[in-house]
Amino acid sequence: MSTAMFYYQTFVNDISYKGNSPLVYSYEQNLSVGTVVVVPLKNKSVMAFISGVSVAPKFKTKQIEKVLQLPPLPITMVELALWIQSYYPAPIGVIAQNFIPRSLLNVHQLPIYSSSAYKIKAVLPKLTNEQKNVIKQVTNSNTYILHGETGSGKTRVYIELAQKTLSAGRSVIVLTPEIGLTPQLTSEFQNTFGHANVVLTHSRLTDKKRLDVWNKAINTTHPIVVIGPRSALFIPIKDVGLIVIDESHESSYKQDQSPHYHASKVAAQLAKLHNATLILGSATPSITDYFLAQTMKKPVLRMAEIAQVNTYSPPSIGIVDLKERSHFSKSRYLSNELIEAMGKALKLQEQTLLFLNRRGTARIVLCEQCSWQAICPRCNLPLTYHGDAYRLRCHTCGYSESATNCCPNCKNPNIILKSVGTKAIVDEVSKLFPQAQTQRFDTDNKKLERIEQHYDNIKSGKVDILVGTQVLVKGFDLPKLSVVGVVIADTSLSFPDYSSQERTYQLLRQVIGRVGRGHRNSTVVVQTYEPNNFVINAAVRGRWDKFYEYELQERKKFVFPPYCFLLKLVCRRSSVKGAQNASEKLANELRQGSLRILIEGPAPSFYEKVGNKYQWQIVIKSKQRDELIKVINILPSGWVYDIDPINLL
């Protein structure tokens, strides 16, 4: 007598499976949706989870090899995986990697966690009237934009809402845009709710630690708080009552690999599945998020006052014209006004932060005699000079070579290093203030140099001068910081992209917001080649309302989000002609079709050559997002796509 078989649709966790449909496997027992299993795929065993029940197929099926002794993934996780597959089309094997750790395959037995109910451990700061008003307005499962100025106490609001959620027996997810921000935020939540009830997850944890977090979440019977970057959305929590996206405007919430999801969209869907509250917190909300909130009549909660008892004056903010070289008699890069403010801060044992949205010592290496330029041979992009290693490096493909003492073309020894970088600023500061403790923080830092490894020293004031890029300006509260210098405010304005003005405004407001938080009197010096630029002036004066109106007019005029949906298509070929021909062929085919789309291009990509391949791109706009999904579904092989891209570079 033959044994009855059951058939299951599965999401297999292996990138070798490129299909867009779940694979069907059989098993002799009845299994629940969400069950984590091991299945055969080609000539190997892989992790998978059951996404649905299937009727007996007409083809022969392979059997599930092993059922893991774990609670099934919450049904909300399975539904989220299915939603991602339809909203951000991508191979099943890629999507599944977000939901179950591959390291499970090599684990014989997972530890059993004994969970306990949380207890408030810390005495929380008294709520301000604005904070009380915001908390009072968060009354149901809805999406809220929390537009709170830097220093207005958004984290205190998050903790209060988390306390209410945990008291109701439901868990909390708190997202941060950068791993470097997690120590500060985790510490505040752990001090309040205890270490056992607050778990941290991110990509820099070891496989074992990430598996421990995943295992704790799927096994716990008590509510917990999960803190981490966008990947924290996929931790298998059974009942989520609150999701917070802190610094929700940040570009790092967009996944730059397949599936090209945005954390705010995934969080909104997860909140919907759990009937949970979603908070998008930012001092500079996304133009698109704010517009959609107003259009859909979603609540916008406002906090403008400094939360800390403040007896200090607002920051003194000055703009210095970089073209007026009389301001730079003491330094090539730092104005006399900025140097004077830094000197005063050092005497008072206060800190300075110098912000530059660049890496390396110089962006362009150029011969002033014959105009030779150091270019990456694989990407055709300017190489960046790194003085500490005396190397030229490409930050797109990783190519590097030794720096040169003279022009390889005309042998001229006068090589110009254009566009200052963070390392050059550190060298300049060391000459001006040799007694100061100076430290650089950017994405070139090695593991032990990263800001999360030095946060306690920075907060306590052991570092006098901080020099860095975006990693320094996202959410840190530094009580001893009194001077902020923006070395070149125009950097991101120079990029040919529709989001460049919004990005410039956000960065300037974020860096200015590192001071004026009620700790001490402070000074901000903004150096710019365009002192009369509308965006820079709006950021300096904190006129978000004016900038929002201005930017919406620009977006509407040129048909960019939020007035359309975007799809970026990129083809890579071994020759320029090959990339151009493939792009023109696809563009013509799409124009001849019946889809309701607007086609821009084709044209060479901003980064025209990457890794010995030439790139051309097509930008497609549509009022209906489903039309872009249709384009994705008919793409020829060899094309890369990004739906809802945050930039078109």
XYZ file of C-alpha atoms in Angstrom:
649
model
C 0.000 0.000 0.000
C 1.535 3.307 -1.092
C 1.908 6.175 1.367
C -0.176 9.288 0.663
C 1.969 12.244 -0.383
C 1.498 15.923 0.276
C 2.788 18.583 -2.131
C 4.191 21.976 -1.185
C 5.292 25.160 -2.918
C 8.637 26.307 -1.531
C 10.905 29.353 -1.594
C 14.390 27.826 -1.984
C 17.246 29.789 -0.465
C 19.827 29.577 -3.232
C 20.771 32.167 -5.844
C 21.343 29.445 -8.444
C 17.559 29.150 -8.739
C 16.623 31.951 -11.146
C 12.946 31.085 -11.465
C 10.100 33.418 -10.517
C 7.762 30.693 -9.237
C 8.032 28.553 -6.077
C 9.310 25.007 -6.598
C 7.039 22.071 -5.737
C 8.288 19.251 -3.478
C 6.541 16.283 -1.877
C 6.518 14.957 1.686
C 4.820 12.114 3.537
C 3.416 14.300 6.314
C 1.141 17.312 6.511
C 3.242 20.443 7.052
C 2.262 24.004 7.894
C 2.905 26.984 5.641
C 6.119 28.605 6.869
C 7.814 25.344 7.866
C 11.580 25.535 7.347
C 12.925 22.544 5.421
C 15.921 21.194 3.536
C 15.304 20.259 -0.099
C 17.397 18.910 -2.998
C 18.220 21.407 -5.734
C 20.150 19.988 -8.675
C 23.084 18.210 -7.028
C 23.005 19.853 -3.595
C 20.841 20.374 -0.521
C 19.523 23.862 0.239
C 17.379 25.613 2.825
C 13.775 26.485 1.939
C 10.462 27.403 3.513
C 6.976 26.289 2.536
C 5.037 29.126 0.912
C 1.857 27.235 0.046
C 0.124 23.915 -0.495
C -0.009 22.452 -4.003
C -2.153 19.895 -5.791
C -0.349 16.858 -7.132
C 1.575 18.102 -10.178
C 1.687 16.231 -13.480
C 5.464 16.015 -13.313
C 7.579 13.906 -10.985
C 8.613 15.765 -7.828
C 11.577 15.445 -5.491
C 10.953 14.879 -1.798
C 11.737 17.219 1.074
C 14.882 15.846 2.733
C 14.476 17.243 6.227
C 12.052 19.239 8.350
C 13.781 21.489 10.867
C 12.544 21.300 14.448
C 11.614 24.955 14.563
C 8.364 26.886 14.815
C 7.154 27.743 11.293
C 7.893 31.216 9.951
C 5.013 33.514 10.927
C 2.385 33.514 8.183
C 2.972 37.261 7.853
C 6.571 36.538 6.774
C 5.384 34.155 4.088
C 2.826 36.676 2.855
C 5.539 39.355 2.830
C 7.802 37.151 0.685
C 4.978 36.609 -1.810
C 4.251 40.351 -1.888
C 7.924 41.221 -2.527
C 8.017 38.767 -5.413
C 5.138 40.601 -7.094
C 6.074 44.189 -6.132
C 9.847 43.939 -6.622
C 10.158 41.130 -9.206
C 13.242 39.021 -8.585
C 14.234 35.330 -8.630
C 12.764 33.286 -5.785
C 16.247 32.086 -4.807
C 17.325 35.689 -4.156
C 14.202 36.709 -2.234
C 14.346 33.680 0.084
C 17.802 34.695 1.328
C 16.218 37.563 3.243
C 13.945 35.267 5.254
C 15.995 32.229 6.345
C 19.727 32.103 7.122
C 21.731 29.786 4.895
C 23.873 28.927 7.927
C 20.935 26.892 9.272
C 21.974 24.129 6.872
C 25.129 23.354 8.854
C 23.624 23.586 12.350
C 22.717 20.310 14.060
C 20.861 21.793 17.018
C 19.885 25.355 17.837
C 19.950 26.581 21.449
C 16.606 26.866 23.213
C 15.913 30.359 24.507
C 14.025 30.983 27.714
C 12.386 34.377 27.327
C 11.076 36.631 30.057
C 8.687 39.555 30.190
C 10.335 42.978 29.934
C 10.649 45.446 32.780
C 11.347 49.158 32.576
C 14.857 49.605 33.985
C 15.712 53.265 33.434
C 14.201 56.525 34.617
C 13.123 58.136 31.370
C 13.469 61.880 30.693
C 10.297 63.872 31.181
C 8.286 64.256 27.986
C 8.035 67.711 26.437
C 4.643 69.095 25.504
C 5.389 68.469 21.819
C 6.363 64.874 22.524
C 3.191 64.326 24.563
C 1.094 65.772 21.747
C 2.727 63.494 19.158
C 2.271 60.381 21.297
C -1.361 61.316 21.904
C -1.976 61.517 18.144
C -0.601 58.024 17.501
C -3.866 56.317 18.321
C -4.315 53.530 15.783
C -2.614 51.250 13.303
C -1.667 53.786 10.686
C 1.341 55.302 8.939
C 2.667 58.510 10.491
C 5.399 60.872 9.338
C 7.201 62.258 12.378
C 8.769 65.473 11.073
C 10.981 66.328 14.016
C 13.888 68.742 13.922
C 17.276 67.441 15.033
C 17.393 67.572 18.829
C 13.589 67.579 19.230
C 13.658 64.152 20.896
C 12.371 61.702 18.291
C 14.137 58.793 20.024
C 12.321 59.597 23.287
C 9.033 59.338 21.357
C 10.093 55.999 19.844
C 10.867 54.611 23.318
C 7.531 55.781 24.731
C 5.615 54.216 21.831
C 7.705 51.038 22.185
C 6.820 50.852 25.876
C 3.104 51.030 25.051
C 3.510 48.381 22.370
C 5.446 45.975 24.591
C 2.906 46.471 27.381
C 0.244 45.327 24.927
C 2.214 42.126 24.344
C 3.461 43.061 20.878
C 6.986 43.387 19.466
C 8.793 46.373 17.981
C 11.136 46.828 15.012
C 13.370 49.916 14.898
C 15.348 50.572 11.723
C 18.476 52.707 11.453
C 20.071 53.764 8.146
C 23.647 52.952 9.116
C 25.295 50.223 11.171
C 27.357 52.958 12.841
C 24.204 54.349 14.467
C 23.165 51.073 16.081
C 25.350 51.270 19.256
C 23.823 54.582 20.368
C 20.239 53.542 19.649
C 20.653 50.026 21.034
C 22.154 51.397 24.242
C 19.181 53.712 24.812
C 16.657 50.908 24.293
C 18.619 48.361 26.350
C 18.954 50.816 29.230
C 15.178 51.142 29.169
C 13.955 47.607 28.464
C 16.923 45.426 29.444
C 19.538 43.647 27.358
C 17.564 40.408 27.110
C 14.582 42.064 25.451
C 16.455 44.178 22.878
C 18.275 42.385 20.057
C 20.585 43.873 17.450
C 21.052 42.535 13.929
C 23.192 43.720 11.025
C 25.516 42.408 8.313
C 28.718 42.900 10.319
C 27.687 40.349 12.933
C 29.139 36.876 12.544
C 26.927 34.213 10.956
C 26.551 32.627 14.391
C 25.375 35.841 16.052
C 22.918 36.609 13.257
C 21.574 33.076 13.503
C 21.204 33.515 17.286
C 19.079 36.648 16.739
C 16.930 34.872 14.132
C 16.519 31.833 16.403
C 15.595 33.977 19.409
C 12.961 35.845 17.414
C 11.285 32.739 16.018
C 11.244 30.973 19.407
C 10.446 33.729 21.878
C 7.048 33.784 23.535
C 7.428 37.337 24.824
C 7.557 40.602 22.881
C 11.008 41.908 21.951
C 12.606 44.944 20.317
C 14.671 44.308 17.178
C 17.088 47.060 16.087
C 19.039 47.107 12.853
C 19.251 48.294 9.231
C 16.651 47.405 6.570
C 17.312 43.642 6.917
C 15.730 43.736 10.406
C 12.338 43.754 8.664
C 12.827 40.070 7.846
C 13.422 38.836 11.401
C 10.635 36.260 12.059
C 8.625 38.039 14.769
C 5.148 36.623 15.392
C 3.277 39.776 16.382
C 4.641 43.194 15.433
C 2.806 46.187 16.882
C 5.182 49.030 15.970
C 7.721 49.662 13.200
C 9.948 52.748 13.374
C 12.135 53.916 10.477
C 14.523 56.466 11.938
C 16.136 58.955 9.511
C 13.596 57.631 7.000
C 14.873 59.895 4.201
C 18.224 58.107 3.990
C 19.211 56.486 0.692
C 20.655 53.417 2.439
C 17.103 52.173 3.008
C 17.030 51.311 -0.711
C 18.492 47.909 -1.561
C 20.947 48.309 -4.430
C 20.864 44.617 -5.326
C 18.009 42.353 -6.367
C 15.334 42.506 -5.074
C 15.576 46.315 -5.279
C 13.225 46.957 -2.360
C 12.866 50.128 -0.316
C 12.567 49.597 3.432
C 9.687 52.071 3.809
C 7.551 50.176 1.255
C 8.329 46.783 2.788
C 7.708 48.177 6.286
C 4.340 49.579 5.171
C 3.313 46.161 3.842
C 4.554 44.389 6.980
C 2.653 46.872 9.159
C -0.463 46.202 7.096
C -0.083 42.428 7.541
C 0.331 42.818 11.328
C -2.174 45.646 11.714
C 0.718 47.603 13.227
C 1.726 51.271 13.473
C 4.454 52.607 11.177
C 6.457 55.736 12.079
C 8.674 57.437 9.469
C 10.910 59.741 11.509
C 13.116 62.442 9.992
C 14.160 66.064 10.297
C 14.125 66.204 6.485
C 11.366 63.863 5.243
C 11.519 62.409 1.764
C 9.761 64.656 -0.771
C 7.849 61.646 -2.102
C 6.869 60.351 1.361
C 5.637 63.784 2.437
C 3.693 64.335 -0.787
C 2.014 60.909 -0.559
C 1.131 61.502 3.098
C -0.581 64.758 2.227
C -2.297 63.272 -0.832
C -3.586 60.240 1.094
C -4.385 62.371 4.168
C -1.975 60.420 6.381
C -0.997 62.149 9.644
C 2.122 64.352 9.658
C 3.340 64.887 13.220
C 5.537 67.945 13.808
C 8.187 68.612 16.468
C 10.263 71.785 16.157
C 11.460 72.555 19.706
C 14.702 71.323 21.277
C 13.825 68.605 23.782
C 16.643 69.322 26.232
C 16.286 72.227 28.632
C 18.114 74.887 26.652
C 19.667 78.082 27.967
C 21.909 78.522 24.923
C 21.431 80.664 21.835
C 20.643 79.074 18.462
C 23.775 78.177 16.442
C 25.580 81.037 14.727
C 25.592 80.062 11.040
C 27.830 81.787 8.509
C 28.292 81.243 4.774
C 31.780 81.671 3.276
C 32.276 82.122 -0.478
C 34.959 79.686 -1.662
C 35.672 81.923 -4.660
C 36.813 84.741 -2.362
C 40.339 83.517 -1.649
C 40.977 86.332 0.824
C 39.035 84.169 3.307
C 41.640 81.418 2.906
C 44.918 83.103 3.810
C 45.749 80.508 6.491
C 44.684 77.365 4.637
C 43.825 76.215 1.123
C 40.745 74.378 2.348
C 39.585 75.896 5.630
C 38.484 79.519 5.838
C 39.903 81.925 8.375
C 36.470 82.079 10.037
C 36.369 78.307 10.447
C 39.938 78.083 11.730
C 39.220 80.789 14.324
C 36.119 78.934 15.554
C 38.080 75.660 15.760
C 40.803 77.352 17.811
C 38.278 78.703 20.301
C 36.664 75.280 20.620
C 40.005 73.639 21.398
C 40.720 76.192 24.159
C 37.324 75.422 25.702
C 37.954 71.656 25.326
C 35.065 71.406 22.893
C 34.806 69.430 19.663
C 34.790 70.342 15.970
C 33.184 68.338 13.142
C 34.410 68.934 9.578
C 32.075 67.486 6.971
C 33.018 66.679 3.395
C 30.899 64.487 1.164
C 33.941 62.844 -0.408
C 36.543 60.166 0.192
C 40.279 60.090 -0.455
C 42.765 62.924 -0.715
C 41.779 64.146 -4.182
C 39.046 63.375 -6.695
C 40.954 64.297 -9.863
C 44.653 63.895 -10.662
C 45.483 66.244 -13.558
C 48.526 67.537 -15.453
C 48.357 71.334 -15.706
C 50.531 71.339 -18.833
C 49.036 68.714 -21.213
C 45.716 68.018 -19.396
C 46.514 64.329 -18.858
C 44.192 62.855 -16.228
C 44.476 59.699 -14.139
C 41.638 57.483 -15.333
C 40.573 53.964 -14.367
C 41.355 51.719 -17.394
C 38.358 49.526 -16.609
C 35.698 52.115 -15.749
C 36.882 55.272 -17.518
C 36.346 57.214 -14.270
C 38.793 59.536 -12.488
C 41.058 57.717 -10.059
C 41.185 59.048 -6.487
C 44.549 59.750 -4.876
C 45.092 58.266 -1.402
C 48.097 59.977 0.143
C 48.559 57.590 3.090
C 49.170 54.621 0.774
C 50.478 56.686 -2.163
C 47.979 54.921 -4.438
C 45.411 55.865 -7.049
C 42.148 53.991 -6.573
C 38.880 53.542 -8.454
C 35.925 53.570 -6.062
C 33.650 51.885 -8.587
C 35.491 48.683 -9.502
C 38.367 48.685 -6.993
C 41.242 49.045 -9.488
C 44.351 50.661 -7.988
C 47.856 51.622 -9.064
C 50.838 53.487 -7.639
C 50.662 57.268 -7.724
C 52.930 59.103 -10.160
C 55.460 61.868 -9.492
C 55.161 63.318 -12.972
C 52.879 63.254 -15.991
C 53.324 60.006 -17.972
C 52.630 61.930 -21.213
C 54.795 65.060 -21.061
C 56.912 64.317 -17.950
C 55.722 67.561 -16.312
C 56.313 67.304 -12.516
C 53.454 69.695 -11.647
C 50.474 67.405 -11.082
C 47.355 69.155 -9.811
C 45.310 67.407 -7.146
C 41.816 68.757 -7.698
C 38.885 68.418 -5.281
C 39.957 67.954 -1.704
C 39.063 64.746 0.131
C 38.820 63.722 3.786
C 42.443 62.597 4.081
C 43.728 65.932 2.770
C 41.571 67.736 5.355
C 43.061 65.595 8.141
C 46.572 66.494 6.936
C 45.637 70.202 6.870
C 44.121 70.066 10.364
C 47.217 68.301 11.706
C 49.380 71.180 10.447
C 47.083 73.871 11.843
C 46.392 72.186 15.199
C 49.198 69.669 15.847
C 48.209 69.338 19.507
C 44.639 68.268 18.711
C 43.407 64.692 18.639
C 42.001 64.331 15.097
C 40.176 61.326 13.677
C 38.738 60.563 10.212
C 35.529 58.617 9.605
C 34.333 57.556 6.160
C 33.647 54.381 4.194
C 37.395 53.810 3.692
C 37.805 53.071 7.414
C 38.976 49.598 8.298
C 36.934 47.567 10.798
C 38.687 48.857 13.916
C 38.559 52.449 12.612
C 34.779 52.600 12.128
C 32.777 55.071 14.133
C 30.834 52.438 16.077
C 34.164 51.233 17.522
C 35.001 54.736 18.788
C 31.595 56.160 19.719
C 32.229 56.223 23.484
C 35.533 58.094 23.046
C 33.899 60.570 20.665
C 30.936 61.203 22.955
C 33.177 61.727 25.981
C 35.262 64.301 24.092
C 38.512 62.341 23.773
C 38.563 63.205 20.053
C 38.956 66.969 19.457
C 38.346 67.203 15.711
C 36.199 64.811 13.686
C 36.676 64.745 9.917
C 34.325 62.696 7.811
C 31.632 62.067 5.272
C 27.984 61.102 5.676
C 28.712 58.506 8.390
C 29.312 61.391 10.828
C 26.089 63.326 10.336
C 23.337 60.738 10.747
C 21.701 60.950 14.146
C 24.668 61.224 16.495
C 24.225 63.345 19.624
C 27.633 64.667 20.700
C 27.331 66.803 23.867
C 30.804 68.379 23.524
C 30.455 69.373 19.875
C 30.384 73.155 19.383
C 31.748 73.797 15.864
C 30.579 72.359 12.538
C 32.386 73.151 9.308
C 31.006 72.189 5.900
C 34.130 72.188 3.719
C 32.337 72.240 0.346
C 28.539 72.483 0.444
C 28.073 72.159 -3.330
C 29.432 68.631 -3.807
C 26.200 66.707 -4.259
C 24.617 69.519 -6.297
C 27.041 68.748 -9.128
C 25.639 65.293 -9.818
C 23.325 65.208 -12.882
C 20.377 63.617 -11.143
C 16.831 64.620 -10.218
C 17.475 63.849 -6.525
C 20.632 65.970 -6.153
C 18.886 69.061 -4.720
C 16.918 67.029 -2.186
C 20.058 65.141 -1.172
C 22.000 68.396 -0.749
C 19.287 69.918 1.433
C 19.065 66.793 3.594
C 22.814 66.495 4.103
C 23.240 70.150 5.039
C 20.346 70.073 7.508
C 21.672 66.871 9.045
C 25.191 68.206 9.534
C 23.964 71.582 10.850
C 21.718 69.646 13.229
C 24.699 68.076 14.999
C 24.854 71.309 17.050
C 22.184 73.536 18.566
C 20.796 70.617 20.582
C 20.841 72.381 23.955
C 24.314 71.275 25.086
C 26.311 74.492 24.514
C 26.670 77.579 22.308
C 27.746 76.601 18.815
C 29.021 77.838 15.461
C 28.433 76.542 11.925
C 30.545 77.637 8.929
C 29.251 76.614 5.485
C 31.813 77.000 2.685
C 30.341 77.098 -0.817
C 31.046 78.209 -4.373
C 27.383 79.280 -4.654
C 26.522 81.428 -1.599
C 23.279 82.610 -3.252
C 22.038 79.140 -4.224
C 18.389 78.672 -3.213
C 18.828 75.109 -1.905
C 21.875 75.955 0.207
C 20.204 79.019 1.686
C 16.989 77.116 2.437
C 19.028 74.446 4.246
C 21.056 76.985 6.220
C 17.882 78.784 7.337
C 15.916 75.602 7.966
C 13.158 76.531 5.514
C 11.958 73.025 4.683
C 8.526 74.322 3.689
C 9.988 76.640 1.049
C 12.327 73.956 -0.251
C 9.474 71.421 -0.419
C 7.329 73.760 -2.537
C 10.259 74.628 -4.801
C 11.293 70.999 -5.304
C 7.741 69.840 -6.046
C 7.471 72.439 -8.801
C 10.724 71.170 -10.326
C 9.642 67.521 -10.130
C 6.243 68.242 -11.665
C 7.749 70.280 -14.497
C 10.158 67.526 -15.547
C 7.909 64.551 -14.588
C 9.843 62.932 -11.765
C 8.631 61.243 -8.553
C 6.226 61.779 -6.867
C 4.495 62.599 -10.179
C 5.490 59.308 -11.784
C 7.041 55.919 -11.119
C 10.525 55.165 -12.446
C 12.265 52.127 -13.891
C 15.960 52.174 -14.789
C 17.157 49.603 -17.319
C 20.877 49.000 -17.817
C 22.695 46.825 -20.335
C 26.399 46.017 -20.161
C 28.370 44.993 -23.208
C 32.049 44.537 -24.063
C 31.949 47.415 -26.570
C 30.306 50.831 -26.716
C 28.640 49.907 -30.014
C 27.244 46.699 -28.564
C 25.713 48.518 -25.580
C 24.319 51.259 -27.812
C 22.788 48.834 -30.337
C 21.162 46.686 -27.641
C 19.736 49.773 -25.936
C 18.362 51.298 -29.132
C 16.794 47.984 -30.157
C 14.966 47.584 -26.830
C 13.867 51.232 -26.754
C 12.383 50.923 -30.255
C 10.538 47.723 -29.331
C 9.075 49.354 -26.230
C 7.997 52.449 -28.163
C 6.170 50.280 -30.666
C 4.279 48.468 -27.900
C 1.024 49.447 -26.256
C 2.310 50.092 -22.732
C 1.453 53.435 -21.125
C 5.035 54.531 -20.558
C 7.383 57.428 -21.341
C 10.856 56.399 -22.512
C 13.919 58.561 -21.852
C 17.078 57.652 -23.768
C 18.829 55.393 -24.413
C 22.067 57.070 -23.366
C 25.410 56.141 -21.809
C 25.145 55.617 -18.067
C 26.682 58.212 -15.750
C 29.332 55.584 -15.003
C 29.936 54.653 -18.622
C 32.355 51.800 -18.026
C 32.413 49.373 -15.106
C 34.709 46.357 -14.886
C 35.636 46.362 -18.583
C 31.958 46.580 -19.589
C 30.297 49.586 -21.239
C 26.942 50.648 -19.774
C 23.974 52.219 -21.495
C 20.665 52.867 -19.825
C 17.015 53.540 -20.546
C 14.814 55.409 -18.079
C 11.112 54.620 -18.179
C 8.414 56.705 -16.514
C 4.774 55.831 -15.954
C 1.788 57.023 -13.937
C 0.887 53.358 -13.327
C 3.510 51.247 -11.591
C 1.996 48.037 -12.998
C 3.100 49.166 -16.459
C 6.716 49.080 -15.257
C 6.241 45.545 -13.934
C 5.073 44.563 -17.416
C 8.294 45.966 -18.884
C 10.360 43.928 -16.418
C 8.495 40.767 -17.370
C 9.380 41.129 -21.065
C 13.018 42.183 -20.689
C 15.538 40.277 -22.823
C 18.277 38.401 -20.990
C 21.339 40.405 -20.047
C 19.453 43.475 -18.805
C 19.615 44.769 -15.239
C 16.686 46.700 -13.809
C 15.980 48.843 -10.774
C 12.375 49.747 -10.064
C 11.723 52.854 -7.943
C 15.405 53.914 -8.090
C 16.377 56.718 -5.707
C 18.718 58.154 -8.332
C 19.492 57.652 -12.019
C 23.292 57.782 -11.842
